[in-house]
Coordinates of C-alpha atoms in Angstrom, one line a residue:
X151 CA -13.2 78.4 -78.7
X152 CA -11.9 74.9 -79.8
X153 CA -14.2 72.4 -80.5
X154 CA -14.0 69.0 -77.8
X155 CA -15.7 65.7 -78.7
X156 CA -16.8 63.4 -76.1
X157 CA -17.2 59.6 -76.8
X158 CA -19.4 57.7 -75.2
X159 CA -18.8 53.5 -75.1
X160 CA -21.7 51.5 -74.2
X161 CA -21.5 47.9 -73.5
X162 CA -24.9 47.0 -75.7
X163 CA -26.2 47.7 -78.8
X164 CA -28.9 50.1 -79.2
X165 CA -31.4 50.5 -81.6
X166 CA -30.4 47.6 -84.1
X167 CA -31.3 44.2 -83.0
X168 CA -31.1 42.7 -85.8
X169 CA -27.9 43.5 -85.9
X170 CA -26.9 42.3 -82.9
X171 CA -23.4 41.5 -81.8
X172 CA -22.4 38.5 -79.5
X173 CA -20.3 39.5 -76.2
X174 CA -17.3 38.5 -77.5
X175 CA -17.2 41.2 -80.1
X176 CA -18.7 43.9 -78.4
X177 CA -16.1 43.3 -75.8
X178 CA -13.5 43.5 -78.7
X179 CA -14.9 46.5 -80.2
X180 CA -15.9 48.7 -76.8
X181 CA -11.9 48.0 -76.6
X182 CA -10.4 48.8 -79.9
X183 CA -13.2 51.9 -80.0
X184 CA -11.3 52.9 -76.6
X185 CA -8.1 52.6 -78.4
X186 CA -8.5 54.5 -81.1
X187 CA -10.8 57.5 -80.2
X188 CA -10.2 57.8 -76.4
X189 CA -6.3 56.9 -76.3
X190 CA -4.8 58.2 -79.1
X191 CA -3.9 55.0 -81.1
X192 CA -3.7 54.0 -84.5
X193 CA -5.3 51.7 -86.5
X194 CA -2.0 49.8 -87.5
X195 CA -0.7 49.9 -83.3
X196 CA -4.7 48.4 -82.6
X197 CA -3.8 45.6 -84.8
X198 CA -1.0 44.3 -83.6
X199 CA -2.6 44.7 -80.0
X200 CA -5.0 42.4 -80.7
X201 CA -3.3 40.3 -83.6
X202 CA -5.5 41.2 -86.5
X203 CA -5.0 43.0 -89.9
X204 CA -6.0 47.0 -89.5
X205 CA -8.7 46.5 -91.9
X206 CA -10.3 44.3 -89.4
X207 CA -10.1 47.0 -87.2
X208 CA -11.6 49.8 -89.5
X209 CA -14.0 47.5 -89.9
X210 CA -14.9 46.8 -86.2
X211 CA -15.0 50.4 -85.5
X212 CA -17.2 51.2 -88.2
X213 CA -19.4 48.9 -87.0
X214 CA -19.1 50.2 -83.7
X215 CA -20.6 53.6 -84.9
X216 CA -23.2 51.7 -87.2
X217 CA -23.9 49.6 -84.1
X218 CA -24.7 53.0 -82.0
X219 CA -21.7 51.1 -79.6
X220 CA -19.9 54.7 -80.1
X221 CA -21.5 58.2 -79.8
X222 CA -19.7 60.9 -81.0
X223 CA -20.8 64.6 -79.5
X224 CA -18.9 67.7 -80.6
X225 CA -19.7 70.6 -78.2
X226 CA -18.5 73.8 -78.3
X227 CA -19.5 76.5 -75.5
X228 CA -23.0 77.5 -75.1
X229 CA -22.5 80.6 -76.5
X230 CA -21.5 80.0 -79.8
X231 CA -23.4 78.6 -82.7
X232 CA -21.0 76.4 -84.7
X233 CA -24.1 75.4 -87.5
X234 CA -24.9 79.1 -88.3
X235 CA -20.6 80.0 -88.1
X236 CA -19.9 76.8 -90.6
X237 CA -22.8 77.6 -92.8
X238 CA -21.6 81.3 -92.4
X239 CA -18.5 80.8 -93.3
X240 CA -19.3 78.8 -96.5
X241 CA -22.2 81.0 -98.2
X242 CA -19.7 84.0 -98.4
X243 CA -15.9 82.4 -98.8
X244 CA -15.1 83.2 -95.5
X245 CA -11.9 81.9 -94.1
X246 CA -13.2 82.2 -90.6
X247 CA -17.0 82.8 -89.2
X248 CA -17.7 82.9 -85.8
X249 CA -21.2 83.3 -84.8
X250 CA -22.2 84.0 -81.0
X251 CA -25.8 83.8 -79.5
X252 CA -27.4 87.3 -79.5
X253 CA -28.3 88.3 -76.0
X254 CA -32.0 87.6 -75.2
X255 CA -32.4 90.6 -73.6
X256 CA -30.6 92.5 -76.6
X257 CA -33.2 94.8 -78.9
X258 CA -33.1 95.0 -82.0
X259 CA -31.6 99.0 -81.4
X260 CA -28.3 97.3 -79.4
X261 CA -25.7 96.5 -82.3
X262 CA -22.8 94.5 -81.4
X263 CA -23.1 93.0 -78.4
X264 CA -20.0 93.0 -76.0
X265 CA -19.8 89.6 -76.2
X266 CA -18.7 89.9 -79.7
X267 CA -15.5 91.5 -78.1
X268 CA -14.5 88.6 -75.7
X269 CA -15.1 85.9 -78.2
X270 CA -13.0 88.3 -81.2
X271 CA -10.1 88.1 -78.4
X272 CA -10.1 85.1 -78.1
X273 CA -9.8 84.2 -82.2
X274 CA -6.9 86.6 -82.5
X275 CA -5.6 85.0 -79.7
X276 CA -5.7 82.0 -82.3
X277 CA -4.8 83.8 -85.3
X278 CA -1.9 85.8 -84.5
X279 CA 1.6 84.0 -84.5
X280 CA 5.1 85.3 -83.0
X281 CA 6.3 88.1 -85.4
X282 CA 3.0 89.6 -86.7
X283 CA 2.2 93.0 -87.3
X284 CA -1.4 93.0 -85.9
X285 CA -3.6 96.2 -87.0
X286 CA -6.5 97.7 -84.8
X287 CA -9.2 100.3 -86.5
X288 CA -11.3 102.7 -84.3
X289 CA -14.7 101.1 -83.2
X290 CA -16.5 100.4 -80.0
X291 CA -16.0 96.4 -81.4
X292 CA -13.0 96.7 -81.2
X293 CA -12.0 98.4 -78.3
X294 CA -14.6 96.0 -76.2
X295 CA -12.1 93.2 -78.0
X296 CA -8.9 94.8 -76.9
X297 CA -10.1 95.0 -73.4
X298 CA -10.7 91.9 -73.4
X299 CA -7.5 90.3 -74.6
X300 CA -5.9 88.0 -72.0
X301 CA -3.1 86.1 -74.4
X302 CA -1.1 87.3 -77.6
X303 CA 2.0 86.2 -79.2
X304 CA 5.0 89.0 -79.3
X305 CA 4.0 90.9 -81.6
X306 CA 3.5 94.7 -83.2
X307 CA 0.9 96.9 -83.0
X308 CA -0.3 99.5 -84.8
X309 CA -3.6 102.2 -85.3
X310 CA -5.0 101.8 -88.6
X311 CA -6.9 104.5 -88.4
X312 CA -7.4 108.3 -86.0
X313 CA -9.5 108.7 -83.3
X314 CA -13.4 109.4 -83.2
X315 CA -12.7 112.3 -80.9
X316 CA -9.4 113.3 -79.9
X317 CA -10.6 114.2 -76.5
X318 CA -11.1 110.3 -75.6
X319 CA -8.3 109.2 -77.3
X320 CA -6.8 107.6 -74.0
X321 CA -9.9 106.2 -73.6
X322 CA -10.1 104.7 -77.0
X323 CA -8.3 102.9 -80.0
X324 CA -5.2 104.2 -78.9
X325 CA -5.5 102.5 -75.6
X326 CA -6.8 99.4 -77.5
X327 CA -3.6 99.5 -79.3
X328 CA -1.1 100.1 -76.4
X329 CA -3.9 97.0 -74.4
X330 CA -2.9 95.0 -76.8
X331 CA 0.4 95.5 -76.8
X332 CA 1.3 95.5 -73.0
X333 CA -0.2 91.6 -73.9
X334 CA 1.6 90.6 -76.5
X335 CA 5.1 92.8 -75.0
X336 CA 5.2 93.9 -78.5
X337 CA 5.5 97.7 -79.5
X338 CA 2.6 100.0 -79.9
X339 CA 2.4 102.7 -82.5
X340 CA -0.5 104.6 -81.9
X341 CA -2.3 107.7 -84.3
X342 CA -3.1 110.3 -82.3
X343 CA -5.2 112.4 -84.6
X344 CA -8.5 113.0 -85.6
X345 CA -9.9 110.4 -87.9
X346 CA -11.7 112.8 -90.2
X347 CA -10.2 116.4 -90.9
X348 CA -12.0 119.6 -92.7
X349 CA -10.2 119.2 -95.9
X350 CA -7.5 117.4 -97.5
X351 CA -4.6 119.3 -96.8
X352 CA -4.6 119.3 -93.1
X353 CA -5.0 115.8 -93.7
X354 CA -2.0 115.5 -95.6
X355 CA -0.3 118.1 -93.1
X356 CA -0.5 115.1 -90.0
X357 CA 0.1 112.5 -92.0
X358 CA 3.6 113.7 -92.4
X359 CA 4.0 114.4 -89.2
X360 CA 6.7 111.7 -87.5
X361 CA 4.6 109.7 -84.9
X362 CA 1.6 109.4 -87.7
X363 CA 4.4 108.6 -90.6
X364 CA 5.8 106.0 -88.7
X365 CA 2.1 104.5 -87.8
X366 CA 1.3 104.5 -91.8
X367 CA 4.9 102.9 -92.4
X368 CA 3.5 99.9 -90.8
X369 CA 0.8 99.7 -92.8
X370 CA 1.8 97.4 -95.5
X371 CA 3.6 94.8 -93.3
X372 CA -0.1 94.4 -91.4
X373 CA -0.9 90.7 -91.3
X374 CA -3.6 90.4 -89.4
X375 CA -6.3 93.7 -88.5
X376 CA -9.4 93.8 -86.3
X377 CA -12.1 96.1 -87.7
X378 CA -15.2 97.3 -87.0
X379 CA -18.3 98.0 -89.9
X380 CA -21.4 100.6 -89.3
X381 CA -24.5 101.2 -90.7
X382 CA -25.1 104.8 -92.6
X383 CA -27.5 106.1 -89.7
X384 CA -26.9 108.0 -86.7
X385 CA -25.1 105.9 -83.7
X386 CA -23.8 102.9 -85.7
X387 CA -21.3 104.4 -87.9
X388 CA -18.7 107.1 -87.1
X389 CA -18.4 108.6 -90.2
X390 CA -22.1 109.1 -90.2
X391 CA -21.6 111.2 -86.8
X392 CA -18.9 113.3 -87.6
X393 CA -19.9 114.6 -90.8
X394 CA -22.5 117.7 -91.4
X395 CA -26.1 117.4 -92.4
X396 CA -25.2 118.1 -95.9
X397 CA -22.5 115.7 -96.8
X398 CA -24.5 113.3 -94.8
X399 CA -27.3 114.1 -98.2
X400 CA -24.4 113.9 -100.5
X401 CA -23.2 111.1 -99.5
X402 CA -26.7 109.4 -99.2
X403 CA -27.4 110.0 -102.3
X404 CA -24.8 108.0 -103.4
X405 CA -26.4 105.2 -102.2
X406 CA -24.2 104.4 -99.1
X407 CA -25.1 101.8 -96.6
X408 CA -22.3 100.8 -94.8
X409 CA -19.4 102.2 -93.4
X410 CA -15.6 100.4 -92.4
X411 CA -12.5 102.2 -90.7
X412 CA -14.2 105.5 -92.6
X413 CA -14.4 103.5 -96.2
X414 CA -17.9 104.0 -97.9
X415 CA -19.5 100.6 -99.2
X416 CA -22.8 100.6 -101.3
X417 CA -25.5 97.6 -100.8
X418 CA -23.5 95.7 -104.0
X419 CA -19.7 96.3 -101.8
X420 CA -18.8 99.0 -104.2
X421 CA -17.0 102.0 -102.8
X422 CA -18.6 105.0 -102.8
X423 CA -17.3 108.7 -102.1
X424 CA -13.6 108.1 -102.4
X425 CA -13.2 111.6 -101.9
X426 CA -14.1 111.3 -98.0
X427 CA -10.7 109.2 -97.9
X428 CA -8.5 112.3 -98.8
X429 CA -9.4 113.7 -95.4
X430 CA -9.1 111.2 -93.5
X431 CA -6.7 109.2 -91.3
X432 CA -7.0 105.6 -91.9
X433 CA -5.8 102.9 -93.9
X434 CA -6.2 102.8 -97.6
X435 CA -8.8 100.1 -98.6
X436 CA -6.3 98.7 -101.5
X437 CA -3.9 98.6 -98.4
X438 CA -6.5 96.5 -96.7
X439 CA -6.9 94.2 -99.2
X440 CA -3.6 93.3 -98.9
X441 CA -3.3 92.3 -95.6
X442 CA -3.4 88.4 -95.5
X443 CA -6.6 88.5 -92.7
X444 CA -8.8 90.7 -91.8
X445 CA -11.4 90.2 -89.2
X446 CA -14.3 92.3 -89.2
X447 CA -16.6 92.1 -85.7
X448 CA -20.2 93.4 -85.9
X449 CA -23.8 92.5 -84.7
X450 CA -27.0 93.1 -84.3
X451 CA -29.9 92.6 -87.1
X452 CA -29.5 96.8 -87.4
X453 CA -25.5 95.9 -88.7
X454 CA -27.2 92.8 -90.7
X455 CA -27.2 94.8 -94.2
X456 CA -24.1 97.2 -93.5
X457 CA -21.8 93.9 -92.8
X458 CA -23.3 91.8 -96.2
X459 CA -22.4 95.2 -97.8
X460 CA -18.7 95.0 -96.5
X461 CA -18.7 90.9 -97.3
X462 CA -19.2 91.8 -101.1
X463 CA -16.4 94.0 -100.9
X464 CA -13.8 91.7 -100.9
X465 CA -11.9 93.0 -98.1
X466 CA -12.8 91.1 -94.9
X467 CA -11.5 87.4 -94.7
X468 CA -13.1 86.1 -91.1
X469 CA -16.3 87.5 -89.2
X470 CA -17.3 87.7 -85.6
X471 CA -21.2 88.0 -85.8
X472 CA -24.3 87.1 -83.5
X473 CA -27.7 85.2 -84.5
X474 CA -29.8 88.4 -85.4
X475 CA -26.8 89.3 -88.3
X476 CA -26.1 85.3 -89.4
X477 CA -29.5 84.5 -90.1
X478 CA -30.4 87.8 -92.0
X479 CA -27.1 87.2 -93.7
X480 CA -28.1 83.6 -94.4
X481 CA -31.4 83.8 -95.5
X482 CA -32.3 87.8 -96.6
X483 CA -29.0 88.6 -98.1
X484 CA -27.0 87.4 -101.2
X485 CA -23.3 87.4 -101.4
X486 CA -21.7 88.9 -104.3
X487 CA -19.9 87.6 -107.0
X488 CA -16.6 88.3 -105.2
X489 CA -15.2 85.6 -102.7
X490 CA -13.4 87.5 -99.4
X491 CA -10.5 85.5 -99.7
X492 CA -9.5 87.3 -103.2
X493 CA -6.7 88.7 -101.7
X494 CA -4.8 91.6 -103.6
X495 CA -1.1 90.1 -104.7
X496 CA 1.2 92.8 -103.3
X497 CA 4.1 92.2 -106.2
X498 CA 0.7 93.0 -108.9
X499 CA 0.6 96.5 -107.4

């Protein structure tokens, strides 16, 4: 996903007559211009090349861009949208924003394309360094990113949060997290447990059970995690679908509208029914906000609100987005007063 620039060197100058250089200095500049941005060189090794003072070579190159002798291009691959990710990435204090083109024949009813996945692999692929304790929540995002993982340094891996249905579990984030790390040749420590449990106390109960223990011991040396964000409707968020028709009211009521590794976020990024946490399986959100980054992927213009909800928060640091999402983001929604990049000092808690 790393940007290349191609420079062009002309032999003429183009545009500016009356500016025109004779053929002794183009020929000079087409070959200091060569130098410096095709070969590698510096200024100062230019100079003594040619047997003139560097400024005279900053000046002959700027000329040379002035002169339209050089064209700088910087091209990225088609499918990524480096304006909307930089402006992205600006507007809400994000450390990274990567925004991918929306798939034309996408509706507006198809959140997160599975391109979102490929190109989310390939930024942990940039992210994550030798040693890391990388951290995967449930969500279909994230699983379509686990699959397609193809490089990672060694590193650890762990479940931050249960399974949508225990059933699928192989089939799931705990075959996301044992995908990733057969790549990396780094442990796995899966959770396998239900994300959301009738009440507290049998939530309690399996978190003290060993395998789920050790999982959550790994919690707070997480330095990077991949997470997913939902909507509050039907389809888009988990939470949403395991939940009865009642607490689904409750919780509405509340003023939900978006919903991250079965964290509750109002439209402002405030957390709302804490007391869904207590029977859950997942990491705390204080513990998120301590991890150093923490990608969130999501898409589609049905996400768009749910994932400017989450921004406010304060607990997601980079994004992997589409069109629809950036340009609601960048011209519907407002960022709160919080930047992401707040991060929680772990020695203040």
């Amino acid at each position: 996903m790393n940007s290349s620039e191609e420079i062009a060197v002309s032999g003429m100058s183009a545009g500016r007559p009356a500016l025109r250089m004779g053929p002794a200095e183009l020929v000079q500049a087409a070959a200091m211009a060569r130098r410096f941005y095709l070969e590698g060189k510096s200024k100062i090794q230019i100079a003594e090349e040619f047997g003139v003072s560097r400024f005279k070579v900053a000046r002959v190159l700027e000329t040379a861009l002035e002169r339209d002798l050089v064209r700088i291009e910087i091209r990225v691959p088609s499918e990524l949208d480096a304006e909307r990710s930089d402006a992205l990435r600006a507007r809400y204090g994000l450390r990274h924003a990567v925004v991918v083109e929306s798939p034309t024949e996408a509706e507006d009813e198809s959140p997160d394309p599975e391109n979102l996945g490929e190109v989310a692999a390939d930024l942990l692929g940039e992210l994550v360094v030798e040693g890391d304790v990388l951290g995967l929540a449930w969500g279909r995002s994230t699983i379509h990113m686990a699959a397609a993982l193809d490089r990672l340094p060694p590193c650890t891996v762990v479940q931050l949060t249960g399974v949508y249905d225990a059933g699928t579990a192989e089939r799931g984030s705990v075959e996301a997290v044992r995908r990733a790390a057969q790549v990396s040749g780094g442990e796995a420590h899966p959770i396998y447990a239900p994300m959301l449990l009738p009440d507290p106390a049998t939530a309690a109960a399996l978190r003290s059970q060993t395998g789920i223990a050790r999982a959550f011991e790994y919690f707070d040396k997480v330095t990077v995690a991949a997470v997913s964000i939902g909507s509050w409707e039907p389809g888009i968020s988990t939470v949403h679908d395991m939940i009865t028709e009642e607490e689904r009211t409750h919780y509405a009521s509340l003023g939900v509208a978006a919903e991250m590794s079965a964290h509750l976020f109002d439209a402002e990024g405030r957390r709302v029914g804490r007391d869904l946490g207590e029977r859950c399986i997942t990491v705390e959100a204080d513990r998120l906000r301590r991890i150093p980054e923490v990608v969130a992927i999501a898409g589609g213009l049905r996400k768009a609100e749910a994932i400017g909800a989450v921004l406010r928060s304060g607990l997601v640091t980079s994004l992997v987005t589409d069109t629809a999402a950036a340009d609601f983001l960048l011209t519907e929604f407002t960022p709160g007063p919080r930047p992401a990049l707040e991060r929680v000092d772990p020695d203040e808690t």
